[in-house]
Short mmCIF file of C-alpha atoms and ligand atoms in Angstrom, two decimals:
data_model
loop_
_atom_site.label_atom_id
_atom_site.label_comp_id
_atom_site.label_asym_id
_atom_site.label_seq_id
_atom_site.Cartn_x
_atom_site.Cartn_y
_atom_site.Cartn_z
CA MET A 1 104.12 79.06 110.82
CA SER A 2 107.86 79.21 111.40
CA GLY A 3 110.29 81.71 109.93
CA THR A 4 111.70 78.99 107.69
CA LYS A 5 108.27 78.38 106.25
CA GLN A 6 107.82 82.07 105.42
CA LYS A 7 111.18 82.02 103.63
CA THR A 8 110.13 79.05 101.52
CA LEU A 9 106.78 80.62 100.70
CA ALA A 10 108.45 83.88 99.72
CA VAL A 11 110.58 82.07 97.13
CA HIS A 12 107.98 79.68 95.69
CA ALA A 13 104.39 80.81 96.28
CA GLY A 14 102.63 82.06 93.16
CA SER A 15 105.36 80.88 90.78
CA ARG A 16 103.24 78.69 88.53
CA LEU A 17 100.03 79.08 86.63
CA SER A 18 97.82 75.99 86.35
CA GLY A 19 97.67 74.30 82.93
CA GLY A 20 100.52 73.73 80.48
CA ARG A 21 103.29 71.15 80.83
CA SER A 22 106.49 73.11 81.17
CA HIS A 23 106.91 75.92 83.66
CA PRO A 24 109.35 78.82 83.38
CA VAL A 25 111.32 79.43 86.58
CA VAL A 26 110.79 83.16 86.07
CA PRO A 27 107.18 83.87 85.13
CA ALA A 28 106.40 85.61 81.85
CA ILE A 29 105.00 89.14 81.86
CA HIS A 30 101.55 88.83 80.32
CA VAL A 31 100.97 92.15 78.60
CA SER A 32 97.92 91.22 76.54
CA THR A 33 94.77 92.83 77.89
CA VAL A 34 92.59 90.36 76.01
CA SER A 35 92.69 86.65 75.13
CA TYR A 36 90.53 84.74 72.68
CA CYS A 37 89.38 81.13 72.50
CA ASP A 38 88.94 78.90 69.47
CA SER A 39 85.62 77.61 70.72
CA SER A 40 82.69 79.75 71.85
CA ASP A 41 82.03 77.34 74.69
CA ASP A 42 85.55 77.96 75.99
CA LEU A 43 85.08 81.74 75.64
CA ASP A 44 81.76 81.49 77.45
CA SER A 45 83.39 79.63 80.31
CA ALA A 46 86.33 82.05 80.33
CA LEU A 47 83.94 84.99 80.67
CA ASP A 48 82.43 83.24 83.69
CA GLY A 49 85.87 83.31 85.29
CA GLY A 50 87.11 79.93 84.02
CA ASP A 51 90.16 81.45 82.28
CA PHE A 52 91.94 84.72 81.55
CA VAL A 53 90.07 86.72 78.95
CA TYR A 54 90.24 90.43 79.84
CA SER A 55 92.84 91.88 82.19
CA ARG A 56 90.52 94.12 84.22
CA ILE A 57 88.70 90.92 85.23
CA SER A 58 91.78 88.82 85.92
CA GLN A 59 95.40 88.85 84.84
CA PRO A 60 98.07 86.11 85.21
CA ASN A 61 100.77 88.27 86.88
CA THR A 62 98.24 89.67 89.36
CA VAL A 63 96.99 86.18 90.19
CA MET A 64 100.55 84.97 90.90
CA LEU A 65 101.22 88.01 93.10
CA GLU A 66 97.94 87.48 94.96
CA GLU A 67 98.80 83.83 95.61
CA ALA A 68 102.18 84.79 97.02
CA VAL A 69 100.85 87.53 99.32
CA ALA A 70 97.96 85.32 100.51
CA ALA A 71 100.50 82.64 101.44
CA LEU A 72 102.69 85.10 103.35
CA GLU A 73 99.72 86.65 105.17
CA GLY A 74 98.34 83.18 106.04
CA ALA A 75 95.13 84.16 104.21
CA GLU A 76 92.58 82.25 102.16
CA ALA A 77 92.78 84.89 99.43
CA CYS A 78 94.26 88.23 98.40
CA VAL A 79 93.21 91.01 96.05
CA ALA A 80 95.89 93.27 94.53
CA TYR A 81 95.42 96.93 93.63
CA ALA A 82 97.19 99.67 91.69
CA SER A 83 98.39 101.28 94.95
CA GLY A 84 98.15 101.04 98.72
CA MET A 85 95.68 103.93 98.74
CA ALA A 86 93.41 102.08 96.26
CA ALA A 87 93.49 99.09 98.66
CA LEU A 88 92.55 101.29 101.65
CA LYS A 89 89.73 102.89 99.65
CA ALA A 90 88.40 99.52 98.49
CA VAL A 91 88.20 98.15 102.04
CA PHE A 92 86.34 101.26 103.24
CA GLU A 93 83.87 101.06 100.35
CA ALA A 94 83.28 97.32 100.85
CA GLN A 95 81.70 98.10 104.24
CA HIS A 96 78.64 99.73 102.59
CA LEU A 97 78.39 102.18 105.47
CA GLN A 98 75.16 104.08 106.10
CA PRO A 99 74.73 107.70 107.24
CA GLY A 100 75.29 107.87 110.98
CA ASP A 101 77.52 104.78 111.13
CA ALA A 102 80.73 105.18 113.13
CA VAL A 103 84.22 104.43 111.81
CA VAL A 104 87.40 104.40 113.90
CA MET A 105 90.89 105.05 112.56
CA PRO A 106 94.26 105.69 114.20
CA ALA A 107 95.04 109.17 115.52
CA ASP A 108 98.71 108.82 114.60
CA GLY A 109 98.63 106.93 111.30
CA TYR A 110 99.65 107.79 107.74
CA GLY A 111 98.39 111.29 106.95
CA VAL A 112 97.16 110.42 103.46
CA SER A 113 94.99 107.57 104.82
CA ARG A 114 93.59 110.01 107.36
CA LEU A 115 92.61 112.50 104.65
CA LEU A 116 91.16 109.80 102.39
CA TYR A 117 88.98 108.36 105.17
CA LYS A 118 87.88 111.86 106.20
CA GLN A 119 86.69 112.54 102.65
CA LEU A 120 85.03 109.13 102.20
CA SER A 121 83.29 109.48 105.59
CA ALA A 122 82.04 113.00 104.86
CA ARG A 123 80.61 111.84 101.54
CA ALA A 124 78.82 108.87 103.13
CA GLY A 125 77.59 110.79 106.19
CA VAL A 126 79.72 108.51 108.37
CA VAL A 127 81.10 109.72 111.73
CA LEU A 128 84.87 109.25 111.81
CA HIS A 129 86.66 108.94 115.16
CA ALA A 130 90.43 109.13 115.57
CA VAL A 131 91.61 106.89 118.41
CA ALA A 132 95.16 106.43 119.70
CA MET A 133 95.26 102.66 119.31
CA THR A 134 98.08 102.16 121.78
CA ASP A 135 96.23 103.88 124.65
CA PRO A 136 95.27 101.29 127.27
CA ASP A 137 91.63 102.43 126.98
CA ALA A 138 91.48 102.05 123.16
CA PRO A 139 89.48 98.77 123.31
CA ALA A 140 87.01 100.38 125.74
CA ARG A 141 86.62 103.40 123.44
CA ILE A 142 85.92 101.11 120.50
CA ALA A 143 83.34 99.24 122.58
CA ALA A 144 81.68 102.55 123.53
CA LEU A 145 81.67 103.97 119.97
CA ARG A 146 80.15 100.77 118.51
CA PRO A 147 81.71 101.39 115.07
CA ARG A 148 80.87 99.37 111.96
CA PHE A 149 84.48 99.50 110.78
CA VAL A 150 87.87 99.97 112.45
CA LEU A 151 91.21 100.61 110.75
CA ALA A 152 94.43 100.21 112.73
CA GLU A 153 97.98 100.73 111.59
CA SER A 154 100.63 98.43 112.97
CA VAL A 155 103.40 99.57 113.15
CA THR A 156 102.26 103.24 112.89
CA ASN A 157 103.66 105.79 110.49
CA PRO A 158 105.77 107.75 111.52
CA LEU A 159 105.98 107.23 115.31
CA LEU A 160 106.39 103.44 115.13
CA ARG A 161 103.79 102.72 117.81
CA VAL A 162 102.76 99.07 118.10
CA PRO A 163 99.12 98.48 119.10
CA ASP A 164 98.01 95.30 120.80
CA LEU A 165 96.08 93.93 117.82
CA ARG A 166 94.66 90.99 119.80
CA SER A 167 92.77 93.16 122.28
CA LEU A 168 91.67 95.60 119.55
CA ALA A 169 90.38 92.63 117.51
CA ARG A 170 88.41 91.35 120.52
CA ALA A 171 86.84 94.79 121.01
CA CYS A 172 85.93 94.95 117.31
CA LYS A 173 84.34 91.51 117.41
CA GLU A 174 82.24 92.46 120.45
CA ALA A 175 81.20 95.74 118.80
CA GLY A 176 80.35 93.93 115.54
CA ALA A 177 82.93 95.98 113.63
CA ALA A 178 85.01 94.76 110.69
CA PHE A 179 88.68 95.15 111.62
CA ALA A 180 91.33 96.12 109.05
CA VAL A 181 95.05 96.50 109.75
CA ASP A 182 97.46 98.44 107.56
CA GLY A 183 100.56 96.34 108.17
CA THR A 184 102.80 98.06 105.64
CA PHE A 185 105.58 98.91 108.12
CA PRO A 186 106.36 95.40 109.41
CA SER A 187 105.34 93.63 106.12
CA PRO A 188 103.78 90.16 106.37
CA TYR A 189 107.20 88.80 107.31
CA GLY A 190 107.19 90.87 110.50
CA GLN A 191 103.53 90.58 111.44
CA ARG A 192 100.58 88.52 110.30
CA ALA A 193 97.57 90.61 111.27
CA LEU A 194 94.99 87.97 110.36
CA ALA A 195 96.41 85.52 112.91
CA LEU A 196 96.10 88.29 115.51
CA GLY A 197 92.38 88.71 114.79
CA ALA A 198 92.12 91.16 111.87
CA ASP A 199 89.52 90.64 109.13
CA TYR A 200 91.57 92.46 106.48
CA ALA A 201 95.39 92.63 106.22
CA ILE A 202 96.36 95.60 104.05
CA GLN A 203 99.78 96.28 102.54
CA SER A 204 101.15 99.12 100.48
CA ALA A 205 103.04 96.68 98.25
CA THR A 206 105.02 99.70 97.06
CA LYS A 207 107.07 99.36 100.25
CA TRP A 208 108.70 96.20 101.66
CA LEU A 209 106.93 93.65 99.44
CA ASN A 210 108.41 95.34 96.38
CA GLY A 211 111.47 96.51 98.25
CA HIS A 212 113.19 98.35 95.38
CA SER A 213 111.06 101.48 94.78
CA ASP A 214 110.15 100.47 91.26
CA ALA A 215 106.41 99.69 91.33
CA LEU A 216 103.30 100.99 93.05
CA GLY A 217 100.86 98.45 94.44
CA GLY A 218 98.52 97.52 97.25
CA THR A 219 97.15 94.23 98.58
CA VAL A 220 94.28 93.18 100.82
CA SER A 221 94.19 89.66 102.27
CA GLY A 222 91.50 87.83 104.20
CA SER A 223 88.71 85.26 103.94
CA LYS A 224 87.42 84.00 100.57
CA GLU A 225 84.06 85.68 101.20
CA ARG A 226 85.49 89.11 102.00
CA MET A 227 87.95 88.94 99.10
CA ALA A 228 85.16 87.93 96.67
CA VAL A 229 83.33 91.16 97.56
CA LEU A 230 86.51 93.20 96.91
CA ARG A 231 87.19 91.35 93.65
CA SER A 232 83.70 92.09 92.29
CA ALA A 233 84.10 95.78 93.18
CA ARG A 234 87.56 95.92 91.57
CA LEU A 235 86.16 94.46 88.36
CA LEU A 236 83.79 97.46 88.16
CA GLY A 237 86.08 100.13 89.60
CA GLY A 238 89.12 98.98 87.65
CA GLU A 239 91.78 99.79 90.28
CA VAL A 240 93.95 96.98 88.93
CA GLN A 241 97.72 96.81 88.99
CA GLY A 242 99.49 96.50 85.63
CA PRO A 243 101.28 93.23 84.74
CA PHE A 244 104.80 94.69 84.91
CA GLU A 245 104.17 96.17 88.37
CA ALA A 246 102.76 92.84 89.59
CA TRP A 247 105.79 91.03 88.14
CA LEU A 248 108.27 93.42 89.79
CA THR A 249 106.46 93.12 93.12
CA LEU A 250 106.53 89.33 92.96
CA ARG A 251 110.22 89.50 92.12
CA GLY A 252 110.72 91.67 95.21
CA ILE A 253 108.81 89.19 97.38
CA ARG A 254 111.29 86.44 96.50
CA THR A 255 113.88 88.15 98.70
CA LEU A 256 111.52 89.64 101.33
CA PRO A 257 112.68 87.45 104.23
CA VAL A 258 116.41 87.89 103.59
CA ARG A 259 116.00 91.60 103.01
CA MET A 260 113.84 92.05 106.12
CA ARG A 261 116.30 90.14 108.25
CA ALA A 262 119.07 92.52 107.24
CA HIS A 263 116.88 95.65 107.42
CA CYS A 264 115.82 94.67 110.99
CA GLU A 265 119.37 93.91 112.07
CA HIS A 266 120.65 97.20 110.62
CA ALA A 267 117.77 99.22 112.09
CA LEU A 268 118.42 97.86 115.58
CA HIS A 269 122.12 98.69 115.27
CA VAL A 270 121.40 102.22 114.01
CA ALA A 271 118.78 102.82 116.73
CA ARG A 272 121.23 101.75 119.45
CA ARG A 273 123.96 104.02 118.15
CA LEU A 274 121.63 107.03 117.89
CA ALA A 275 120.18 106.36 121.35
CA ASP A 276 123.71 106.79 122.73
CA SER A 277 124.06 110.30 121.25
CA PRO A 278 122.96 113.56 122.93
CA LEU A 279 122.06 114.96 119.47
CA PHE A 280 118.71 113.20 119.66
CA GLU A 281 115.99 113.95 122.14
CA ARG A 282 114.20 110.64 121.68
CA VAL A 283 114.87 107.62 119.46
CA PHE A 284 111.92 105.42 118.52
CA TYR A 285 112.46 101.78 117.60
CA PRO A 286 110.09 99.01 118.75
CA GLY A 287 113.07 96.76 119.47
CA LEU A 288 114.61 99.14 122.04
CA PRO A 289 113.55 98.51 125.65
CA SER A 290 113.01 102.30 125.96
CA HIS A 291 110.18 102.15 123.39
CA PRO A 292 106.73 102.62 125.00
CA ASP A 293 105.39 99.50 123.22
CA PHE A 294 108.46 97.30 123.61
CA ALA A 295 106.55 94.57 125.51
CA VAL A 296 103.64 94.51 123.03
CA ALA A 297 106.07 94.48 120.10
CA GLN A 298 107.70 91.33 121.50
CA GLN A 299 104.28 89.65 121.31
CA VAL A 300 102.84 90.87 118.02
CA LEU A 301 105.92 91.29 115.82
CA GLU A 302 107.88 88.30 114.57
CA ASN A 303 111.28 88.03 112.94
CA GLY A 304 112.62 91.29 114.35
CA SER A 305 111.27 94.78 114.98
CA GLY A 306 111.25 96.19 111.44
CA GLY A 307 113.44 98.38 109.27
CA MET A 308 112.13 101.77 110.40
CA VAL A 309 113.69 104.07 113.00
CA ALA A 310 112.44 107.53 114.00
CA PHE A 311 113.98 110.22 116.18
CA GLU A 312 113.59 113.79 117.36
CA LEU A 313 116.53 116.07 116.67
CA ARG A 314 117.30 117.85 119.93
CA GLY A 315 116.27 121.50 119.83
CA ALA A 316 115.18 121.35 116.17
CA GLY A 317 112.28 122.94 114.33
CA ARG A 318 111.49 122.69 110.63
CA PRO A 319 114.53 124.72 109.37
CA GLU A 320 116.95 122.50 111.34
CA GLY A 321 115.07 119.43 110.07
CA TYR A 322 115.54 120.61 106.47
CA ARG A 323 119.22 121.42 107.09
CA PHE A 324 119.65 117.91 108.49
CA LEU A 325 118.22 116.42 105.27
CA GLU A 326 120.55 118.55 103.13
CA ALA A 327 123.57 117.51 105.19
CA LEU A 328 123.07 113.79 104.50
CA ARG A 329 125.86 112.33 102.39
CA LEU A 330 124.87 108.65 102.08
CA ALA A 331 121.17 108.43 102.90
CA LYS A 332 118.67 109.99 100.51
CA PRO A 333 115.99 112.44 101.65
CA GLY A 334 113.23 110.57 99.81
CA PRO A 335 109.65 110.53 101.12
CA SER A 336 109.06 106.79 100.98
CA LEU A 337 110.44 103.70 102.66
CA ALA A 338 111.57 100.13 102.17
CA ASP A 339 114.23 100.58 99.50
CA VAL A 340 117.58 98.80 99.63
CA CYS A 341 119.07 102.26 100.15
CA THR A 342 118.48 104.34 103.29
CA LEU A 343 115.65 106.86 102.87
CA VAL A 344 115.14 109.72 105.33
CA MET A 345 112.12 111.94 105.73
CA HIS A 346 111.02 114.97 107.75
CA ALA A 347 107.69 113.59 109.02
CA ALA A 348 105.64 116.77 109.55
CA SER A 349 106.30 118.04 106.01
CA ALA A 350 106.05 114.69 104.22
CA SER A 351 104.08 111.64 105.46
CA ALA A 352 102.06 113.82 107.88
CA ARG A 353 101.80 116.76 105.42
CA ARG A 354 98.09 116.10 104.77
CA MET A 355 97.23 116.29 108.48
CA THR A 356 96.20 119.59 110.05
CA PRO A 357 98.67 121.11 112.58
CA GLU A 358 96.13 120.22 115.30
CA GLU A 359 95.98 116.60 114.14
CA ARG A 360 99.80 116.42 114.11
CA GLU A 361 99.96 117.91 117.60
CA ALA A 362 97.36 115.42 118.90
CA ALA A 363 99.29 112.56 117.27
CA GLY A 364 102.59 113.70 118.82
CA ILE A 365 104.28 114.38 115.48
CA ARG A 366 106.68 117.25 116.21
CA GLU A 367 108.63 119.42 113.77
CA SER A 368 111.84 117.78 115.04
CA LEU A 369 110.69 114.28 114.03
CA ILE A 370 112.73 112.46 111.40
CA ARG A 371 111.84 109.02 110.03
CA VAL A 372 114.47 106.69 108.60
CA SER A 373 113.97 103.62 106.44
CA VAL A 374 117.20 101.80 107.19
CA GLY A 375 118.78 100.33 104.07
CA LEU A 376 121.16 97.51 103.31
CA GLU A 377 124.33 99.63 103.40
CA ASP A 378 126.82 98.96 106.20
CA PRO A 379 124.85 99.90 109.35
CA ASP A 380 127.78 101.82 110.83
CA ASP A 381 128.02 103.91 107.64
CA ILE A 382 124.30 104.69 107.98
CA ALA A 383 124.62 105.64 111.67
CA ASP A 384 127.73 107.75 110.95
CA ASP A 385 125.87 109.63 108.22
CA LEU A 386 122.86 110.35 110.45
CA LEU A 387 125.13 111.49 113.30
CA GLN A 388 127.20 113.85 111.14
CA ALA A 389 124.06 115.31 109.51
CA ALA A 390 122.45 115.83 112.93
CA ALA A 391 125.53 117.64 114.17
CA LYS A 392 125.54 119.89 111.05
CA GLY A 393 121.78 120.38 110.94
CA VAL A 394 121.28 121.48 114.51
CA HIS A 395 124.62 123.22 115.22
CA PRO A 396 125.78 124.56 111.83
C1 PLP B 1 102.88 104.35 101.61
C2 PLP B 1 101.80 103.94 102.55
C3 PLP B 1 100.47 103.83 102.14
C4 PLP B 1 100.03 104.20 100.74
O1 PLP B 1 100.51 103.32 99.79
P1 PLP B 1 100.74 103.75 98.24
O2 PLP B 1 101.22 102.47 97.65
O3 PLP B 1 101.71 104.87 98.24
O4 PLP B 1 99.42 104.17 97.71
C5 PLP B 1 99.53 103.42 103.06
N1 PLP B 1 99.88 103.12 104.33
C6 PLP B 1 101.15 103.22 104.77
C7 PLP B 1 101.45 102.86 106.19
C8 PLP B 1 102.15 103.63 103.90
O5 PLP B 1 103.41 103.74 104.34
#
């Protein structure tokens, strides 16, 4: 699928419900939790899934959002959730793991996912292994562990490592493991995990899909069979997204490709300018040739290298990191990503807060690590702000 196609899908997919003769260009927000039918036969058929009848079962705005995300992911189907964490939990639970089963997750991923999977594994008697997915021996380790389920993050949070999803997917297939990829950082515009061999493509829709920090959401995309299992579980568990959140997320998706193009362009510019400054010990951006996964990124990412940049402030610990955040004049020290405005975060105290110090150390997340979600402001203004704050933070 070409970039042009993704752009067209982003604008049109999921814009129309079936039935009816006229179609609003902007979909309505369907707030009613319940619908009724004039005939009992119609109600009967609706309750069997033939129509909307109760919004925990199915809801028009959610269905439109799911159609759009499925199209962007190149998936047969998609299931939307109230948050990215609800999506990650649903995929874990859909594996029906037994005591003694092995699960593999990234050593350097999102700290909250790590804690969630630790708790779910402990409860189920499952043995959880943390593997650095970008190590050359990661596929061999997966083969040796023979897990039932593997979660990868691509691109990883916060170090922006880019695993070779194709070889991980092969190892999972040989081991008989279901393979899920949290692709929140590149968004489906920057990477389509299913085409690279994943069984589940997970997004925190709160981030780039929404793009404006105004709705929580999560999505899982994949085959009809796998999504039917998730849908049945969601009907019982009720982790559904509300209609307004689904509507806002779909509205965000309409501009995903144009936003991502600018975010990627700006991030590359900012990364290059920071890489030229002695204030930073290391600058991480998958589109810089100095990045350890530059070659892999060229193969598995499309349409640019993403809107995230990370760096280590030279000679900084936590106090200097905090001073850096307070010295920002344009960017906001907000612990999220993917807004139109630049958001900056001290990784060890925010996204990796729920990891133990040992886990952070093993993952390579130092106290000097700062993560930036590069916004749509002028990229030189963003770089200037980061440079002046680094100078103030480290040498006050
Ligand atoms: C934010 C995030 C999540 C969690 O998503 P929520 O929508 O906040 O629940 C999961 N994975 C990654 C990589 C994230 O950045």
